[in-house]
Short mmCIF file of C-alpha atoms and ligand atoms in Angstrom, two decimals:
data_model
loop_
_atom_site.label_atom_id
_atom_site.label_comp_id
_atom_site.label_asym_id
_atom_site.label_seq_id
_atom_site.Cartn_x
_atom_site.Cartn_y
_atom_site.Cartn_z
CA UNK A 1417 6.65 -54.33 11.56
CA UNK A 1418 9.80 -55.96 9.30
CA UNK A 1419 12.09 -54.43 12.01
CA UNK A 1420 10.27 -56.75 14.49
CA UNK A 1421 9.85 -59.63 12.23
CA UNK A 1422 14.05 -58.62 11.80
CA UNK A 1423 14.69 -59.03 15.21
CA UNK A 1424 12.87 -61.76 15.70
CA UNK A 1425 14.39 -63.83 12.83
CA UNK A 1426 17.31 -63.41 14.84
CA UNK A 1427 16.46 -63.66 18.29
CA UNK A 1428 14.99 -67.48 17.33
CA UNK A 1429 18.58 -68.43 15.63
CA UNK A 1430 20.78 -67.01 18.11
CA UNK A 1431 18.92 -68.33 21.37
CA UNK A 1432 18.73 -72.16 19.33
CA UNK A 1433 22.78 -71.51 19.36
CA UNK A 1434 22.65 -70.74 22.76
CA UNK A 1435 20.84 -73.70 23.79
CA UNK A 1436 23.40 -75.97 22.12
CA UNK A 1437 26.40 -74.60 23.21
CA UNK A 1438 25.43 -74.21 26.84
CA UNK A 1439 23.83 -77.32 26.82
CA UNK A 1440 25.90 -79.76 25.39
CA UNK A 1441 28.45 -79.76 28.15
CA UNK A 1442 25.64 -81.35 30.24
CA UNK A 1443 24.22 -83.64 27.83
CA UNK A 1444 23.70 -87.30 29.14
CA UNK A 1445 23.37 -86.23 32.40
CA UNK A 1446 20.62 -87.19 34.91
CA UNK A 1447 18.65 -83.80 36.08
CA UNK A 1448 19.56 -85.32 39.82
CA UNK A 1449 23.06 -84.90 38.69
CA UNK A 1450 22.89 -81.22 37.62
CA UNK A 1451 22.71 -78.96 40.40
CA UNK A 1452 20.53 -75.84 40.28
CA UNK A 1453 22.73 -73.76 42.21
CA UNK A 1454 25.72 -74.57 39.97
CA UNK A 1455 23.43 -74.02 37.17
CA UNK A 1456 21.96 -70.89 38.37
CA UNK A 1457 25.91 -69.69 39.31
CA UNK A 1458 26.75 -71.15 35.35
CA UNK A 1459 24.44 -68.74 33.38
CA UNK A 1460 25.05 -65.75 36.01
CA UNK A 1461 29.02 -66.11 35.19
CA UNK A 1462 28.25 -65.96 31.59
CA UNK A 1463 25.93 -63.29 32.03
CA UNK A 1464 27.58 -60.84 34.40
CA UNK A 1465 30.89 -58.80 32.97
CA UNK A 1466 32.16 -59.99 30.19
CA UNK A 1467 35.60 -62.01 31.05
CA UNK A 1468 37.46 -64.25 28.45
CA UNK A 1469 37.09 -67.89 28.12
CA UNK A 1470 37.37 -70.47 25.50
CA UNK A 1471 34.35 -70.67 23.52
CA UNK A 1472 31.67 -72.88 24.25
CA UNK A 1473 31.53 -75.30 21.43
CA UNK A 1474 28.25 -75.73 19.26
CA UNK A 1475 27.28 -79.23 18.40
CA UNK A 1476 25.18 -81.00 15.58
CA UNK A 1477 22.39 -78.80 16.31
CA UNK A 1478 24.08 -75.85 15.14
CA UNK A 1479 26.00 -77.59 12.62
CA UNK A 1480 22.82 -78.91 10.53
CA UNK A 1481 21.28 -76.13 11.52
CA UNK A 1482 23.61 -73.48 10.00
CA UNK A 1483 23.12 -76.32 6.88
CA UNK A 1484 19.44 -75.85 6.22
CA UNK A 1485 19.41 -72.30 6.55
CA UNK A 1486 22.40 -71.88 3.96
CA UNK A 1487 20.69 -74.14 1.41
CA UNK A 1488 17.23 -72.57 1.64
CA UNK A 1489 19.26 -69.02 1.29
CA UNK A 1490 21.65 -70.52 -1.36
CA UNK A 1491 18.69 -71.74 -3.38
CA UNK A 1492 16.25 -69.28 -2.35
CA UNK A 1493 14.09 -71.93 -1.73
CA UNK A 1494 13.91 -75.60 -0.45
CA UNK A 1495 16.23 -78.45 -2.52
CA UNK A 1496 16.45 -81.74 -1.39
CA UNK A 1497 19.50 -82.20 -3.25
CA UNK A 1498 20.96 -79.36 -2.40
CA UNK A 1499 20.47 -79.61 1.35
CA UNK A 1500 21.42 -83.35 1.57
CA UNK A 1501 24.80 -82.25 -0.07
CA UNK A 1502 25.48 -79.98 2.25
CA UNK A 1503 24.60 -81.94 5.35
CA UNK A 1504 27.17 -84.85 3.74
CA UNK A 1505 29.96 -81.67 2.95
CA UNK A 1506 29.33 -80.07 6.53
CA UNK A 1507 29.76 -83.40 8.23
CA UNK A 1508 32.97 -84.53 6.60
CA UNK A 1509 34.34 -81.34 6.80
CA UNK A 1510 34.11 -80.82 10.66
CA UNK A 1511 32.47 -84.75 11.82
CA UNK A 1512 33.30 -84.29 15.97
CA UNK A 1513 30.09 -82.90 16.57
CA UNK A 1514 28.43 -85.04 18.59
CA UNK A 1515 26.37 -86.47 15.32
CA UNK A 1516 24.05 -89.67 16.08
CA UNK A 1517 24.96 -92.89 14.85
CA UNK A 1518 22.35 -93.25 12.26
CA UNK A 1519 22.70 -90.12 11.14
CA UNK A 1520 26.39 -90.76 10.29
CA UNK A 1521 25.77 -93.88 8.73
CA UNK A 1522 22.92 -92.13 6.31
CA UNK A 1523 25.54 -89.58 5.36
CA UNK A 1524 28.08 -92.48 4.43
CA UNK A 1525 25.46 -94.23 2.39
CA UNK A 1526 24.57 -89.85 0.86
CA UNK A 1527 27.56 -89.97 -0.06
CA UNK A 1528 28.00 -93.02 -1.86
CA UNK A 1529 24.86 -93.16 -3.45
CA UNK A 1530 24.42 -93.61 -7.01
CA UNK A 1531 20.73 -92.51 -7.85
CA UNK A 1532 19.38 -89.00 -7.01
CA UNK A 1533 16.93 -90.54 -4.66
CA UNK A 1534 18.24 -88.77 -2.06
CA UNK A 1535 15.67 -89.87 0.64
CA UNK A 1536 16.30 -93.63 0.16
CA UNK A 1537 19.81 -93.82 2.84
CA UNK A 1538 17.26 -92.68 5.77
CA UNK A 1539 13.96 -94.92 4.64
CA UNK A 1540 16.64 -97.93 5.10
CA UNK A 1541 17.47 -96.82 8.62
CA UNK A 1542 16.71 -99.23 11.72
CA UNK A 1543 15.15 -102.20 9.68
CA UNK A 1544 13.10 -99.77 7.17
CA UNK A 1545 11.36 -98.41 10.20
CA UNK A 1546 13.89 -95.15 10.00
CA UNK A 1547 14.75 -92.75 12.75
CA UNK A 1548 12.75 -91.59 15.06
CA UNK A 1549 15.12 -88.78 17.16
CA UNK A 1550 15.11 -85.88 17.64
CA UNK A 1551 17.62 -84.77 14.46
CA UNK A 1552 14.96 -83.26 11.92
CA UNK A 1553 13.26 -80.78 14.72
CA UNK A 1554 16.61 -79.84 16.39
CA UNK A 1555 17.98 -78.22 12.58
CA UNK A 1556 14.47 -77.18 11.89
CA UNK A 1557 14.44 -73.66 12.98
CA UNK A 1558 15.02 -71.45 9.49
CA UNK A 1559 12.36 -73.30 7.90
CA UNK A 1560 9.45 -71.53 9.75
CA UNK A 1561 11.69 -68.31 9.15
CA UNK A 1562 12.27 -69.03 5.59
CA UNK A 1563 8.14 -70.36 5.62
CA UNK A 1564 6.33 -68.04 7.92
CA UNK A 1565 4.70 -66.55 5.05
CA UNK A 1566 2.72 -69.75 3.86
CA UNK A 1567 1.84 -72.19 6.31
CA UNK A 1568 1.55 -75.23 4.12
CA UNK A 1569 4.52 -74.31 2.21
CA UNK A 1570 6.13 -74.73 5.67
CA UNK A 1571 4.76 -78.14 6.22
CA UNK A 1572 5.93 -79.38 2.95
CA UNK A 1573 9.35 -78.12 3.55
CA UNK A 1574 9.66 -78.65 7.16
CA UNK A 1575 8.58 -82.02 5.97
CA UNK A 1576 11.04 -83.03 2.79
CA UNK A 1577 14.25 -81.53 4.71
CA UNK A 1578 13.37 -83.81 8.12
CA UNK A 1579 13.14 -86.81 5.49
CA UNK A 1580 16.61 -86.58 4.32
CA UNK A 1581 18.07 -88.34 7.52
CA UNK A 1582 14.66 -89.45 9.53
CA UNK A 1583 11.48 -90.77 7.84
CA UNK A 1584 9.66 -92.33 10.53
CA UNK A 1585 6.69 -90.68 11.32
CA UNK A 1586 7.74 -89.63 15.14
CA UNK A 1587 10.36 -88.06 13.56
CA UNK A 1588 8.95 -85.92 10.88
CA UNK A 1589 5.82 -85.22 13.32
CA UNK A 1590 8.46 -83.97 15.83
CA UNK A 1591 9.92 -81.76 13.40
CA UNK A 1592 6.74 -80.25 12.17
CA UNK A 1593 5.86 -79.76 15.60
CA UNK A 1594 8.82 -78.39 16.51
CA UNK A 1595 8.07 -76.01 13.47
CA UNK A 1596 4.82 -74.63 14.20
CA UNK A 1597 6.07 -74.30 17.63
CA UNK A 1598 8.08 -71.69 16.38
CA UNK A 1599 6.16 -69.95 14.03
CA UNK A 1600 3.33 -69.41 16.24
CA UNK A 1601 5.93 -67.70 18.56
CA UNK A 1602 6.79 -65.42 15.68
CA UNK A 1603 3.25 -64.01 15.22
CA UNK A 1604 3.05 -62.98 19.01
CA UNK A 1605 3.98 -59.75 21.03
CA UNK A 1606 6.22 -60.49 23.25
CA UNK A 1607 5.27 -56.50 24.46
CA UNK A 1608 2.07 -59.03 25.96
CA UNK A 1609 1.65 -62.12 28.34
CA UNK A 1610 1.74 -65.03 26.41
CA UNK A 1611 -1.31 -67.11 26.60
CA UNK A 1612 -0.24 -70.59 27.42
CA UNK A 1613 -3.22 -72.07 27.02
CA UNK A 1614 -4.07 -71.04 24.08
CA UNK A 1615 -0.39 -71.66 21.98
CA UNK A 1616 -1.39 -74.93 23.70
CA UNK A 1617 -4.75 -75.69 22.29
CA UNK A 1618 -3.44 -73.99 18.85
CA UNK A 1619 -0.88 -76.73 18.49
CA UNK A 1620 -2.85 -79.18 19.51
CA UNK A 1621 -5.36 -78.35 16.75
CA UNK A 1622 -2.59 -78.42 14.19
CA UNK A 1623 -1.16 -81.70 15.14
CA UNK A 1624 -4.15 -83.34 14.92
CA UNK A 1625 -4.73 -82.20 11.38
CA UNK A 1626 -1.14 -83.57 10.80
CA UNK A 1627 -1.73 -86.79 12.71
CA UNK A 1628 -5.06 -87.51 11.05
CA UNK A 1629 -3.55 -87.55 7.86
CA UNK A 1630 -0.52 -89.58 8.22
CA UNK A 1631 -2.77 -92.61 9.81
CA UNK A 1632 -5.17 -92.48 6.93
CA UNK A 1633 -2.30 -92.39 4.28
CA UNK A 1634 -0.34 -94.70 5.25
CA UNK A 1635 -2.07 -97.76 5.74
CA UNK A 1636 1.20 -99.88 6.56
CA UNK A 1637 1.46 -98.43 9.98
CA UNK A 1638 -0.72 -96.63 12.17
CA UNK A 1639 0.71 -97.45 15.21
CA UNK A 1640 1.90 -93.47 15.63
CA UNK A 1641 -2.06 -92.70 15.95
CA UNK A 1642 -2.01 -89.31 18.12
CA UNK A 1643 1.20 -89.84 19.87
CA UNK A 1644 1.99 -85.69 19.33
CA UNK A 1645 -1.41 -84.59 20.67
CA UNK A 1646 -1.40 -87.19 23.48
CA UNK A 1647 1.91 -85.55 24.59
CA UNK A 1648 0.44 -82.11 24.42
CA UNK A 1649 -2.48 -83.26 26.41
CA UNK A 1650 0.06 -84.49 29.08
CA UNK A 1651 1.88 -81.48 29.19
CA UNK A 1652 -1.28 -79.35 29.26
CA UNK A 1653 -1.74 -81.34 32.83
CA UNK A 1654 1.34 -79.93 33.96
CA UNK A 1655 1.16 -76.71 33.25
CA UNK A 1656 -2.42 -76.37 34.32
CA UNK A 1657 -0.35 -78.15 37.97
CA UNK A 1658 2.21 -75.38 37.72
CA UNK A 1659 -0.64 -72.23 37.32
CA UNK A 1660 -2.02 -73.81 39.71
CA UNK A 1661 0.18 -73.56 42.43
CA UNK A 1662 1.02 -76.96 42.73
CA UNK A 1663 5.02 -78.17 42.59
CA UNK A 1664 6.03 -79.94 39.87
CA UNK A 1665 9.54 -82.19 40.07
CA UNK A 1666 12.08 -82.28 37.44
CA UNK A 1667 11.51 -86.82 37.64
CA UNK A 1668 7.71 -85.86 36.96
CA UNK A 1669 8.72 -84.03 33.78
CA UNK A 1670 10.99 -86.78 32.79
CA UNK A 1671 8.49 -89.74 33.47
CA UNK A 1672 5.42 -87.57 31.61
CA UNK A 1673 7.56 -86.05 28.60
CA UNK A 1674 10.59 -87.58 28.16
CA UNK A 1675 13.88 -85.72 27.97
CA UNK A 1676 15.90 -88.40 25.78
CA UNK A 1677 16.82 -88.13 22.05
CA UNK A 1678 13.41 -89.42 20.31
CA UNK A 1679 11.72 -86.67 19.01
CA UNK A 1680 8.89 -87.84 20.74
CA UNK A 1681 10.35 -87.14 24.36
CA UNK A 1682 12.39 -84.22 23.88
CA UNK A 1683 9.83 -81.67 21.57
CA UNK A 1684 6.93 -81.46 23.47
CA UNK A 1685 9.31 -81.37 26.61
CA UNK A 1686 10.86 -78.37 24.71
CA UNK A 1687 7.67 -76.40 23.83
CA UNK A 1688 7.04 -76.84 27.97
CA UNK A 1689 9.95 -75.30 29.15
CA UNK A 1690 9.49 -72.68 26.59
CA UNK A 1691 5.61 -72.21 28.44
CA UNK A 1692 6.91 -73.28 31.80
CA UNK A 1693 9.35 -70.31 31.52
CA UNK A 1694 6.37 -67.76 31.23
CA UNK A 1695 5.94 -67.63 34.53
CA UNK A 1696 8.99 -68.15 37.52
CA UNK A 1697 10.35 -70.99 38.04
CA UNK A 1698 11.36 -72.04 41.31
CA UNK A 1699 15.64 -72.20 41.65
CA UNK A 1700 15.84 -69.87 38.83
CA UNK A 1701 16.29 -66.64 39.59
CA UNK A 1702 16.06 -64.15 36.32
CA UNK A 1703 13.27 -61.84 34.74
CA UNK A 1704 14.34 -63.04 31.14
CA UNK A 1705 12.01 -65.68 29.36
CA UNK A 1706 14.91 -66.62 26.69
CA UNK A 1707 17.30 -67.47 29.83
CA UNK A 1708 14.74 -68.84 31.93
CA UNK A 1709 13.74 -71.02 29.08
CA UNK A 1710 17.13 -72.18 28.65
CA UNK A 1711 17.81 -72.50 32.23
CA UNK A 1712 15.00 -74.71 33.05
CA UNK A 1713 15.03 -76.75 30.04
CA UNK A 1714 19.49 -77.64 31.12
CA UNK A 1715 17.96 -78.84 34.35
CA UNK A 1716 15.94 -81.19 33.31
CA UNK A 1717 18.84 -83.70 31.66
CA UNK A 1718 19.39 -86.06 29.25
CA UNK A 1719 19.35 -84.83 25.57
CA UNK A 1720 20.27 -81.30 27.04
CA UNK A 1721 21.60 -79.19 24.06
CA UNK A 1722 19.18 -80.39 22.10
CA UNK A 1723 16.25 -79.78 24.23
CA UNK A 1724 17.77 -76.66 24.84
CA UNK A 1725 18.46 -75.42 21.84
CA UNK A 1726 14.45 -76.42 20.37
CA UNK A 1727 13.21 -74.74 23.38
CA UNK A 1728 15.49 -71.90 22.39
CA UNK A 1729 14.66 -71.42 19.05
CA UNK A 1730 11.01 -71.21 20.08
CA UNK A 1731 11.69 -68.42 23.10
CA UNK A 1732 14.12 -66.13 21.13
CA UNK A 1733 11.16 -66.50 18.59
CA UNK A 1734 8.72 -64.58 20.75
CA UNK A 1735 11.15 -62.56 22.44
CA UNK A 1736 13.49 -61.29 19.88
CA UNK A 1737 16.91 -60.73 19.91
CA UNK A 1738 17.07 -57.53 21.91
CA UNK A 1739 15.85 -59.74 25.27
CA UNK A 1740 19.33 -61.86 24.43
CA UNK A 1741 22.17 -61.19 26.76
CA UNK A 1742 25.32 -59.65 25.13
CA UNK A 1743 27.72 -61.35 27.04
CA UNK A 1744 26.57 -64.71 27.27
CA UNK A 1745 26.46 -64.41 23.08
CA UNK A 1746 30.47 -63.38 23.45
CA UNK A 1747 30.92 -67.10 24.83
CA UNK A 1748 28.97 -69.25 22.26
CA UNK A 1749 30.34 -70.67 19.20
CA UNK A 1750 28.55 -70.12 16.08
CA UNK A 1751 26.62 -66.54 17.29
CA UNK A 1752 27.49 -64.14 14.49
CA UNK A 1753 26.66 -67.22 11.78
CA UNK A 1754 23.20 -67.32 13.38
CA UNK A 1755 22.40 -63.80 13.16
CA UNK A 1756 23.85 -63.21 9.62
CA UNK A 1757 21.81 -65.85 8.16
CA UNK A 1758 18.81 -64.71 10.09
CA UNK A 1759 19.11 -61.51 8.20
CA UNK A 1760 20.09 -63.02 4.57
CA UNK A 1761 16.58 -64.91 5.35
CA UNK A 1762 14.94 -61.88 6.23
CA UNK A 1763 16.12 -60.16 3.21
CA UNK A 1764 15.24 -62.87 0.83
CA UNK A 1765 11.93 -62.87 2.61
CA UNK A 1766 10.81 -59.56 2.59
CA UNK A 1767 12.58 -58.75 -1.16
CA UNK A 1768 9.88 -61.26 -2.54
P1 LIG B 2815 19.70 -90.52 15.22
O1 LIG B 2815 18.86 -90.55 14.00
O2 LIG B 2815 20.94 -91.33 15.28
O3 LIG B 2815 18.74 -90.89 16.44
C1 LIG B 2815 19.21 -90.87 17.74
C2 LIG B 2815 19.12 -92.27 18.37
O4 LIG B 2815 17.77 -92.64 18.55
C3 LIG B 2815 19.70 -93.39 17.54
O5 LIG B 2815 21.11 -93.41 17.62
C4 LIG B 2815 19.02 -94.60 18.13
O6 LIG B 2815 19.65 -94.98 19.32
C5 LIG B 2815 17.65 -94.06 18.45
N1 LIG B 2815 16.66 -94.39 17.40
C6 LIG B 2815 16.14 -93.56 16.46
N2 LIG B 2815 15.27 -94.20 15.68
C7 LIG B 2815 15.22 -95.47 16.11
C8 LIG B 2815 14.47 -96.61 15.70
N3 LIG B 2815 13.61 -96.58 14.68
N4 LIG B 2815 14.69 -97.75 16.39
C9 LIG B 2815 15.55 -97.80 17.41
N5 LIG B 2815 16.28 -96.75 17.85
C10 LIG B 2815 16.11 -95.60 17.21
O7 LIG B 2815 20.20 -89.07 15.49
P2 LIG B 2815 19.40 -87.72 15.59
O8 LIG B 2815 20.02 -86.77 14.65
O9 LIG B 2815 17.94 -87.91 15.57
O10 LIG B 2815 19.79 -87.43 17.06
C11 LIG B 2815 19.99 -86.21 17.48
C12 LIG B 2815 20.56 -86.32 18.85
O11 LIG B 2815 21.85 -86.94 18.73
C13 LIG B 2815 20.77 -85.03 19.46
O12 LIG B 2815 20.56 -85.09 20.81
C14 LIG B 2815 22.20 -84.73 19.21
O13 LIG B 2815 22.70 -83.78 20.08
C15 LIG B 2815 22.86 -86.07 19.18
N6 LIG B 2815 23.46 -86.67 20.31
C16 LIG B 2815 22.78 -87.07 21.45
C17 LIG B 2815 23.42 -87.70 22.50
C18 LIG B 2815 22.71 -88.12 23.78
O14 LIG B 2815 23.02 -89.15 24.33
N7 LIG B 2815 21.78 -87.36 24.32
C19 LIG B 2815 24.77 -87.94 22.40
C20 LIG B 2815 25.43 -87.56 21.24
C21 LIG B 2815 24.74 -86.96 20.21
MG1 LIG B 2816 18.19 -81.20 39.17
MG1 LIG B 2817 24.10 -82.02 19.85
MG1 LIG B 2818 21.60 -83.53 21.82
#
């Protein structure tokens, strides 16, 4: 039981790695753009016998990513403080990783600042609306490691360490969906066919909870309303398409889910190539999930690493880290980082 939880710990940090690192070299790029055959010829390279290259390099992903799970293990437990230092240390230490604007200014103003308030930088973002991208779910993948054990614990976390850099509420709801996302894949047997519909329908319940109570809270703006579950619904319609039988186009994805670098278009996108990949996918020719997940989610374009990487975190997740290619690890930046603070968390976890 621990060995699995173990290996799944893992498997979820290694494959979110993965999804940066062979992502980011098509980020920006229109899915038009990206061929599937190249793509296909891409991950078979990196697959097949192992043959030395330079390193594909990890991006801001893995960089704040590799952050929050070092200052929930440092801590043994969540610190704003803590974790906003270290996102301000990380990024002055080693800033040419692809880091958004606003989050760069937010770390300028971190590390300035002269109250403990460490939240206040990001609530001043865009006008006082603050960020809505996709930065708070892309690092959030060893909080529902760290978390799995107490679901609202998780929120609350999940929560407080997106609000460091984003605070409006697309961006927070991204990350906490983003979150679940991932810890529902933990609970499952990957030994047994997922059911997409109903990881579907259990999300769905879950956001709406979340939803709900962020309208009636926060009586300033409401204008976020059910954004999350609407997307779910909308991907629900494409995946019922795809069982189905009926084709669906990479420009249908894009137009119905979004593939940019608001959380809003790029997490539900990266929960449906995660349940897209259940099942074959046509131009992508592999029995793995984790790859197939990864493969598909490249394709699609625009904020590729990123959706890559979410849709990663949540496949290596279910499958565990045994389903993960050797080889294609040996050309990743950042792989043996993943994995060794997959098992400090594990430890921690599993000591208390
Ligand atoms: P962020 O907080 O800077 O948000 C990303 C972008 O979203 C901002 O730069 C704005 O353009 C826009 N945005 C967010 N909130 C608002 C708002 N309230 N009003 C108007 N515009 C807004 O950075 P982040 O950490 O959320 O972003 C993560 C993404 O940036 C990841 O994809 C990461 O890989 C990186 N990145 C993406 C690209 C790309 O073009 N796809 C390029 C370089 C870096
Ligand atoms: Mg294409
Ligand atoms: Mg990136
Ligand atoms: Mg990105």
């Amino acid at each position: 039981e621990t060995a699995i939880l173990a290996n799944k710990f893992r498997g979820c940090l290694v494959s979110a790695v993965l999804g940066d690192c062979l992502g980011a070299p098509y980020e920006g790029e229109e899915s038009e753009e990206i061929s599937k055959v190249v793509l296909q010829k891409y991950f078979d390279k990196l697959e097949g016998p192992y043959f030395k290259s330079p390193q594909k390099m990890y991006t801001d992903d893995t960089s704040m990513t590799k952050t929050v799970a070092e200052s929930l293990i440092h801590i043994g437990g969540f610190d704003a403080k803590d974790m906003a230092d270290r996102f301000v240390k990380e990024f002055y230490k080693d800033p040419r990783r692809g880091y958004g604007q606003n989050v760069i200014d937010v770390f300028a103003k971190l590390r300035k600042r002269t109250t403990d308030d460490v939240f206040l930088p990001a609530q001043e973002q865009f006008g006082g609306s603050g960020s809505y991208g996709n930065g708070g779910a892309m690092r959030i993948a060893p909080v529902p490691l760290f978390c799995h054990k107490s679901y609202d614990n998780m929120l609350h976390v999940a929560k407080q360490s997106t609000l460091i850099t984003h605070s409006n509420v697309l961006g927070i709801n991204g990350a906490l969906l983003q979150c679940i996302a991932i810890h529902q894949s933990l609970a499952l047997n990957p030994d047994e066919p997922l059911d997409v519909k109903k990881f579907s329908s259990d999300l769905k319940r879950k956001m709406s909870v979340i939803e709900e109570t962020e309208t009636s809270d926060d009586d300033s703006d409401s204008e976020a309303g059910n954004a999350y579950v609407e997307q779910l619904e909308a991907m629900d319609k494409l995946l019922e398409k795809d069982l189905g039988g009926i084709p669906i186009s990479d420009e249908e994805v894009e137009r119905t889910l979004g593939t940019s670098v608001a959380a809003l278009h790029s997490v539900p996108t990266a929960i449906f190539c995660f349940l897209r990949a259940q099942n074959p996918i046509p131009d992508i020719k592999t029995d793995n999930i984790v790859r197939r997940t990864l493969q598909y989610a490249i394709s699609l374009g625009g904020d590729t690493d990123t959706i890559a990487s979410m849709a990663g975190a949540i496949a290596g997740a279910f499958c565990g880290y045994e389903a993960i290619n050797e080889n294609v690890q040996k050309h990743c930046e950042g792989v043996e980082e993943a994995i060794s603070a997959a098992d400090k968390i594990h430890s921690i976890i599993e000591g208390s």
